[in-house]
C-alpha atoms as a printed R data frame, in Angstrom:
    type eleno elety resid chain resno        x       y      z
1   ATOM     1    CA   UNK     A     1 -103.537   0.350 30.022
2   ATOM     2    CA   UNK     A     2  -99.828   0.987 29.374
3   ATOM     3    CA   UNK     A     3  -97.340   3.455 30.876
4   ATOM     4    CA   UNK     A     4  -93.905   4.574 29.706
5   ATOM     5    CA   UNK     A     5  -90.823   4.907 31.894
6   ATOM     6    CA   UNK     A     6  -89.401   8.315 30.838
7   ATOM     7    CA   UNK     A     7  -85.847   7.304 31.722
8   ATOM     8    CA   UNK     A     8  -85.722   4.065 29.769
9   ATOM     9    CA   UNK     A     9  -88.429   4.577 27.179
10  ATOM    10    CA   UNK     A    10  -89.753   1.079 27.970
11  ATOM    11    CA   UNK     A    11  -93.497   0.632 27.732
12  ATOM    12    CA   UNK     A    12  -94.910  -1.415 30.626
13  ATOM    13    CA   UNK     A    13  -98.405  -2.841 30.670
14  ATOM    14    CA   UNK     A    14 -100.451  -2.742 33.821
15  ATOM    15    CA   UNK     A    15 -102.417  -5.765 32.565
16  ATOM    16    CA   UNK     A    16 -101.244  -9.275 33.400
17  ATOM    17    CA   UNK     A    17  -99.858 -11.006 30.312
18  ATOM    18    CA   UNK     A    18 -100.380 -14.685 29.536
19  ATOM    19    CA   UNK     A    19  -97.410 -17.050 29.139
20  ATOM    20    CA   UNK     A    20  -96.355 -17.616 25.540
21  ATOM    21    CA   UNK     A    21  -95.555 -21.021 24.069
22  ATOM    22    CA   UNK     A    22  -92.921 -20.796 21.350
23  ATOM    23    CA   UNK     A    23  -93.258 -23.354 18.531
24  ATOM    24    CA   UNK     A    24  -90.225 -25.330 17.434
25  ATOM    25    CA   UNK     A    25  -89.252 -26.365 13.932
26  ATOM    26    CA   UNK     A    26  -88.643 -29.846 12.553
27  ATOM    27    CA   UNK     A    27  -84.889 -29.109 12.537
28  ATOM    28    CA   UNK     A    28  -84.902 -28.048 16.194
29  ATOM    29    CA   UNK     A    29  -86.958 -31.085 17.118
30  ATOM    30    CA   UNK     A    30  -84.545 -33.397 15.253
31  ATOM    31    CA   UNK     A    31  -81.667 -31.897 17.226
32  ATOM    32    CA   UNK     A    32  -83.475 -32.639 20.496
33  ATOM    33    CA   UNK     A    33  -84.063 -36.242 19.388
34  ATOM    34    CA   UNK     A    34  -80.414 -36.681 18.382
35  ATOM    35    CA   UNK     A    35  -79.370 -35.255 21.745
36  ATOM    36    CA   UNK     A    36  -81.354 -37.925 23.573
37  ATOM    37    CA   UNK     A    37  -83.653 -35.430 25.295
38  ATOM    38    CA   UNK     A    38  -86.643 -37.779 25.122
39  ATOM    39    CA   UNK     A    39  -84.864 -40.936 26.228
40  ATOM    40    CA   UNK     A    40  -86.741 -42.727 28.989
41  ATOM    41    CA   UNK     A    41  -90.078 -41.101 28.178
42  ATOM    42    CA   UNK     A    42  -93.062 -43.445 28.237
43  ATOM    43    CA   UNK     A    43  -95.322 -43.430 25.209
44  ATOM    44    CA   UNK     A    44  -94.673 -41.981 21.780
45  ATOM    45    CA   UNK     A    45  -93.261 -38.458 21.338
46  ATOM    46    CA   UNK     A    46  -94.343 -36.487 18.267
47  ATOM    47    CA   UNK     A    47  -93.974 -32.950 16.961
48  ATOM    48    CA   UNK     A    48  -97.428 -31.698 15.912
49  ATOM    49    CA   UNK     A    49  -97.858 -28.173 14.554
50  ATOM    50    CA   UNK     A    50  -94.811 -26.965 16.446
51  ATOM    51    CA   UNK     A    51  -95.838 -28.599 19.754
52  ATOM    52    CA   UNK     A    52  -94.193 -31.594 21.377
53  ATOM    53    CA   UNK     A    53  -96.938 -34.111 22.120
54  ATOM    54    CA   UNK     A    54  -96.669 -37.318 24.144
55  ATOM    55    CA   UNK     A    55  -99.088 -40.077 23.175
56  ATOM    56    CA   UNK     A    56 -100.246 -42.796 25.553
57  ATOM    57    CA   UNK     A    57  -98.462 -46.172 25.430
58  ATOM    58    CA   UNK     A    58 -100.263 -48.729 23.254
59  ATOM    59    CA   UNK     A    59 -102.607 -51.288 24.707
60  ATOM    60    CA   UNK     A    60 -103.330 -54.660 23.071
61  ATOM    61    CA   UNK     A    61 -106.423 -53.313 21.271
62  ATOM    62    CA   UNK     A    62 -104.245 -50.734 19.533
63  ATOM    63    CA   UNK     A    63 -101.218 -52.917 18.862
64  ATOM    64    CA   UNK     A    64 -103.013 -55.925 17.357
65  ATOM    65    CA   UNK     A    65 -104.432 -54.226 14.221
66  ATOM    66    CA   UNK     A    66 -101.060 -52.579 13.635
67  ATOM    67    CA   UNK     A    67  -99.369 -56.001 13.658
68  ATOM    68    CA   UNK     A    68 -101.898 -57.293 11.108
69  ATOM    69    CA   UNK     A    69 -101.626 -54.162  8.964
70  ATOM    70    CA   UNK     A    70  -97.850 -54.298  9.020
71  ATOM    71    CA   UNK     A    71  -97.786 -57.877  7.783
72  ATOM    72    CA   UNK     A    72 -100.470 -57.164  5.158
73  ATOM    73    CA   UNK     A    73  -98.590 -54.089  3.930
74  ATOM    74    CA   UNK     A    74  -95.295 -55.941  3.522
75  ATOM    75    CA   UNK     A    75  -96.949 -58.880  1.754
76  ATOM    76    CA   UNK     A    76  -99.034 -56.736 -0.592
77  ATOM    77    CA   UNK     A    77  -96.459 -54.087 -1.452
78  ATOM    78    CA   UNK     A    78  -93.985 -56.723 -2.713
79  ATOM    79    CA   UNK     A    79  -91.002 -54.411 -2.331
80  ATOM    80    CA   UNK     A    80  -92.592 -51.582 -4.314
81  ATOM    81    CA   UNK     A    81  -92.548 -49.462 -1.143
82  ATOM    82    CA   UNK     A    82  -90.767 -49.318  2.186
83  ATOM    83    CA   UNK     A    83  -93.259 -50.112  4.926
84  ATOM    84    CA   UNK     A    84  -92.402 -48.062  7.997
85  ATOM    85    CA   UNK     A    85  -94.125 -48.986 11.254
86  ATOM    86    CA   UNK     A    86  -94.300 -46.350 14.002
87  ATOM    87    CA   UNK     A    87  -91.362 -44.394 12.578
88  ATOM    88    CA   UNK     A    88  -91.127 -40.615 12.109
89  ATOM    89    CA   UNK     A    89  -91.980 -38.687  8.986
90  ATOM    90    CA   UNK     A    90  -91.141 -35.001  8.452
91  ATOM    91    CA   UNK     A    91  -93.653 -32.335  7.427
92  ATOM    92    CA   UNK     A    92  -91.460 -29.201  7.582
93  ATOM    93    CA   UNK     A    93  -94.105 -26.885  6.127
94  ATOM    94    CA   UNK     A    94  -96.339 -27.764  9.107
95  ATOM    95    CA   UNK     A    95  -93.598 -27.809 11.787
96  ATOM    96    CA   UNK     A    96  -94.483 -31.443 12.410
97  ATOM    97    CA   UNK     A    97  -92.789 -34.799 12.748
98  ATOM    98    CA   UNK     A    98  -95.486 -37.365 13.594
99  ATOM    99    CA   UNK     A    99  -94.966 -41.119 13.859
100 ATOM   100    CA   UNK     A   100  -97.869 -42.726 11.982
101 ATOM   101    CA   UNK     A   101  -98.629 -46.334 12.767
102 ATOM   102    CA   UNK     A   102  -98.007 -47.362  9.142
103 ATOM   103    CA   UNK     A   103  -96.426 -45.409  6.283
104 ATOM   104    CA   UNK     A   104  -95.951 -46.561  2.684
105 ATOM   105    CA   UNK     A   105  -92.979 -44.604  1.330
106 ATOM   106    CA   UNK     A   106  -90.612 -44.598 -1.644
107 ATOM   107    CA   UNK     A   107  -87.894 -47.225 -1.580
108 ATOM   108    CA   UNK     A   108  -84.763 -45.159 -1.101
109 ATOM   109    CA   UNK     A   109  -82.294 -44.414  1.656
110 ATOM   110    CA   UNK     A   110  -83.533 -42.420  4.647
111 ATOM   111    CA   UNK     A   111  -80.212 -42.479  6.472
112 ATOM   112    CA   UNK     A   112  -79.937 -38.662  6.441
113 ATOM   113    CA   UNK     A   113  -83.577 -37.637  6.865
114 ATOM   114    CA   UNK     A   114  -87.020 -39.067  7.477
115 ATOM   115    CA   UNK     A   115  -89.560 -39.370  4.633
116 ATOM   116    CA   UNK     A   116  -91.280 -36.152  3.598
117 ATOM   117    CA   UNK     A   117  -94.596 -35.614  1.753
118 ATOM   118    CA   UNK     A   118  -93.197 -36.277 -1.731
119 ATOM   119    CA   UNK     A   119  -91.950 -39.652 -0.494
120 ATOM   120    CA   UNK     A   120  -95.250 -40.755  1.092
121 ATOM   121    CA   UNK     A   121  -98.035 -42.644 -0.685
122 ATOM   122    CA   UNK     A   122 -100.191 -43.808  2.241
123 ATOM   123    CA   UNK     A   123 -100.447 -43.095  5.968
124 ATOM   124    CA   UNK     A   124 -102.450 -45.202  8.424
125 ATOM   125    CA   UNK     A   125 -103.311 -44.412 12.046
126 ATOM   126    CA   UNK     A   126 -105.102 -46.777 14.441
127 ATOM   127    CA   UNK     A   127 -107.138 -45.077 17.175
128 ATOM   128    CA   UNK     A   128 -108.555 -46.342 20.445
129 ATOM   129    CA   UNK     A   129 -108.561 -43.326 22.766
130 ATOM   130    CA   UNK     A   130 -107.204 -40.819 20.227
131 ATOM   131    CA   UNK     A   131 -110.062 -40.893 17.701
132 ATOM   132    CA   UNK     A   132 -110.844 -37.180 18.043
133 ATOM   133    CA   UNK     A   133 -107.160 -36.243 17.636
134 ATOM   134    CA   UNK     A   134 -106.583 -38.558 14.659
135 ATOM   135    CA   UNK     A   135 -109.772 -37.502 12.849
136 ATOM   136    CA   UNK     A   136 -109.290 -33.851 13.764
137 ATOM   137    CA   UNK     A   137 -105.885 -32.220 14.067
138 ATOM   138    CA   UNK     A   138 -103.889 -35.088 12.565
139 ATOM   139    CA   UNK     A   139 -106.233 -35.395  9.590
140 ATOM   140    CA   UNK     A   140 -105.999 -31.645  8.999
141 ATOM   141    CA   UNK     A   141 -102.218 -31.842  9.334
142 ATOM   142    CA   UNK     A   142 -101.888 -34.604  6.742
143 ATOM   143    CA   UNK     A   143 -104.164 -32.750  4.326
144 ATOM   144    CA   UNK     A   144 -102.183 -29.516  4.788
145 ATOM   145    CA   UNK     A   145  -98.978 -31.458  4.043
146 ATOM   146    CA   UNK     A   146 -100.546 -32.801  0.804
147 ATOM   147    CA   UNK     A   147 -100.468 -36.470  1.825
148 ATOM   148    CA   UNK     A   148 -102.319 -38.262 -0.983
149 ATOM   149    CA   UNK     A   149 -104.179 -40.800  1.155
150 ATOM   150    CA   UNK     A   150 -104.860 -41.281  4.864
151 ATOM   151    CA   UNK     A   151 -106.603 -44.238  6.526
152 ATOM   152    CA   UNK     A   152 -107.855 -43.809 10.084
153 ATOM   153    CA   UNK     A   153 -108.881 -46.984 11.926
154 ATOM   154    CA   UNK     A   154 -111.448 -46.634 14.674
155 ATOM   155    CA   UNK     A   155 -110.619 -49.768 16.648
156 ATOM   156    CA   UNK     A   156 -113.608 -49.659 19.002
157 ATOM   157    CA   UNK     A   157 -116.081 -49.267 16.121
158 ATOM   158    CA   UNK     A   158 -114.152 -51.705 13.911
159 ATOM   159    CA   UNK     A   159 -114.182 -49.432 10.910
160 ATOM   160    CA   UNK     A   160 -111.770 -47.576  8.647
161 ATOM   161    CA   UNK     A   161 -112.182 -44.024  7.379
162 ATOM   162    CA   UNK     A   162 -110.462 -43.465  4.042
163 ATOM   163    CA   UNK     A   163 -109.445 -39.866  3.207
164 ATOM   164    CA   UNK     A   164 -108.619 -38.999 -0.414
165 ATOM   165    CA   UNK     A   165 -108.892 -36.377 -3.168
166 ATOM   166    CA   UNK     A   166 -107.128 -33.346 -1.778
167 ATOM   167    CA   UNK     A   167 -108.730 -29.992 -2.497
168 ATOM   168    CA   UNK     A   168 -106.374 -27.363 -1.157
169 ATOM   169    CA   UNK     A   169 -105.842 -28.308  2.495
170 ATOM   170    CA   UNK     A   170 -108.893 -30.548  2.757
171 ATOM   171    CA   UNK     A   171 -109.628 -34.170  1.864
172 ATOM   172    CA   UNK     A   172 -112.619 -33.911 -0.458
173 ATOM   173    CA   UNK     A   173 -113.618 -37.587 -0.272
174 ATOM   174    CA   UNK     A   174 -114.053 -39.391  3.061
175 ATOM   175    CA   UNK     A   175 -115.603 -42.874  3.094
176 ATOM   176    CA   UNK     A   176 -116.203 -45.285  5.973
177 ATOM   177    CA   UNK     A   177 -115.760 -49.054  5.605
178 ATOM   178    CA   UNK     A   178 -116.519 -51.946  7.951
179 ATOM   179    CA   UNK     A   179 -117.130 -55.696  8.101
180 ATOM   180    CA   UNK     A   180 -116.662 -57.493  4.790
181 ATOM   181    CA   UNK     A   181 -115.858 -54.269  2.908
182 ATOM   182    CA   UNK     A   182 -112.547 -54.418  1.041
183 ATOM   183    CA   UNK     A   183 -110.377 -51.364  0.416
184 ATOM   184    CA   UNK     A   184 -107.234 -50.767 -1.632
185 ATOM   185    CA   UNK     A   185 -104.711 -47.911 -1.575
186 ATOM   186    CA   UNK     A   186 -104.605 -45.588 -4.575
187 ATOM   187    CA   UNK     A   187 -100.890 -46.246 -4.951
188 ATOM   188    CA   UNK     A   188 -101.454 -50.006 -5.369
189 ATOM   189    CA   UNK     A   189 -105.040 -50.943 -6.357
190 ATOM   190    CA   UNK     A   190 -104.152 -54.638 -6.482
191 ATOM   191    CA   UNK     A   191 -103.590 -54.647 -2.689
192 ATOM   192    CA   UNK     A   192 -106.951 -55.507 -1.133
193 ATOM   193    CA   UNK     A   193 -107.666 -55.360  2.603
194 ATOM   194    CA   UNK     A   194 -110.827 -56.754  4.156
195 ATOM   195    CA   UNK     A   195 -111.641 -54.531  7.103
196 ATOM   196    CA   UNK     A   196 -112.866 -57.380  9.315
197 ATOM   197    CA   UNK     A   197 -109.452 -59.090  9.046
198 ATOM   198    CA   UNK     A   198 -107.941 -56.439 11.334
199 ATOM   199    CA   UNK     A   199 -110.113 -57.510 14.228
200 ATOM   200    CA   UNK     A   200 -110.020 -61.279 13.969
201 ATOM   201    CA   UNK     A   201 -108.595 -63.033 17.001
202 ATOM   202    CA   UNK     A   202 -106.582 -65.403 14.788
203 ATOM   203    CA   UNK     A   203 -105.603 -63.678 11.535
């Protein structure tokens, strides 16, 4: 129920209103980063759908496959792509600036901006405790931003989910690979990764 103050003309609600969270844009987020507002924060800070999200610091289970993937990516790409490890990308249309574990991007200067969807050929995320987030909201985010291919590694299950074939804002093809299965990115079919190699104690 609402009432109006005759003197001011202001409508006041007698019902309690909920607090409102205002989303921020990629530009606003970049200004906060440049201003050092997140310095000293533990874990990884990302902008996801207009919200600032802090991820947990990596444990060894998470870090090890990323090390192996980083080395594999550099060796296989042979300077056809920049391989960015845990660095920001910008998805302005989604008010997001995530930091995927691995990104294969065009070889060009990114001194003035981070890579955007047209620059990105492959994104890879490794998940230990963030499986639901990486297969849910992050997957939806990457599809909405028209990322051509997204690999999501479930570390505890030792498998990789490959997302491809965008249909609107949805990946139409999702396949799961494990053990001796070998997968290759669409952008470089000659680069072959055996899934089991990510989990070997001595790669």
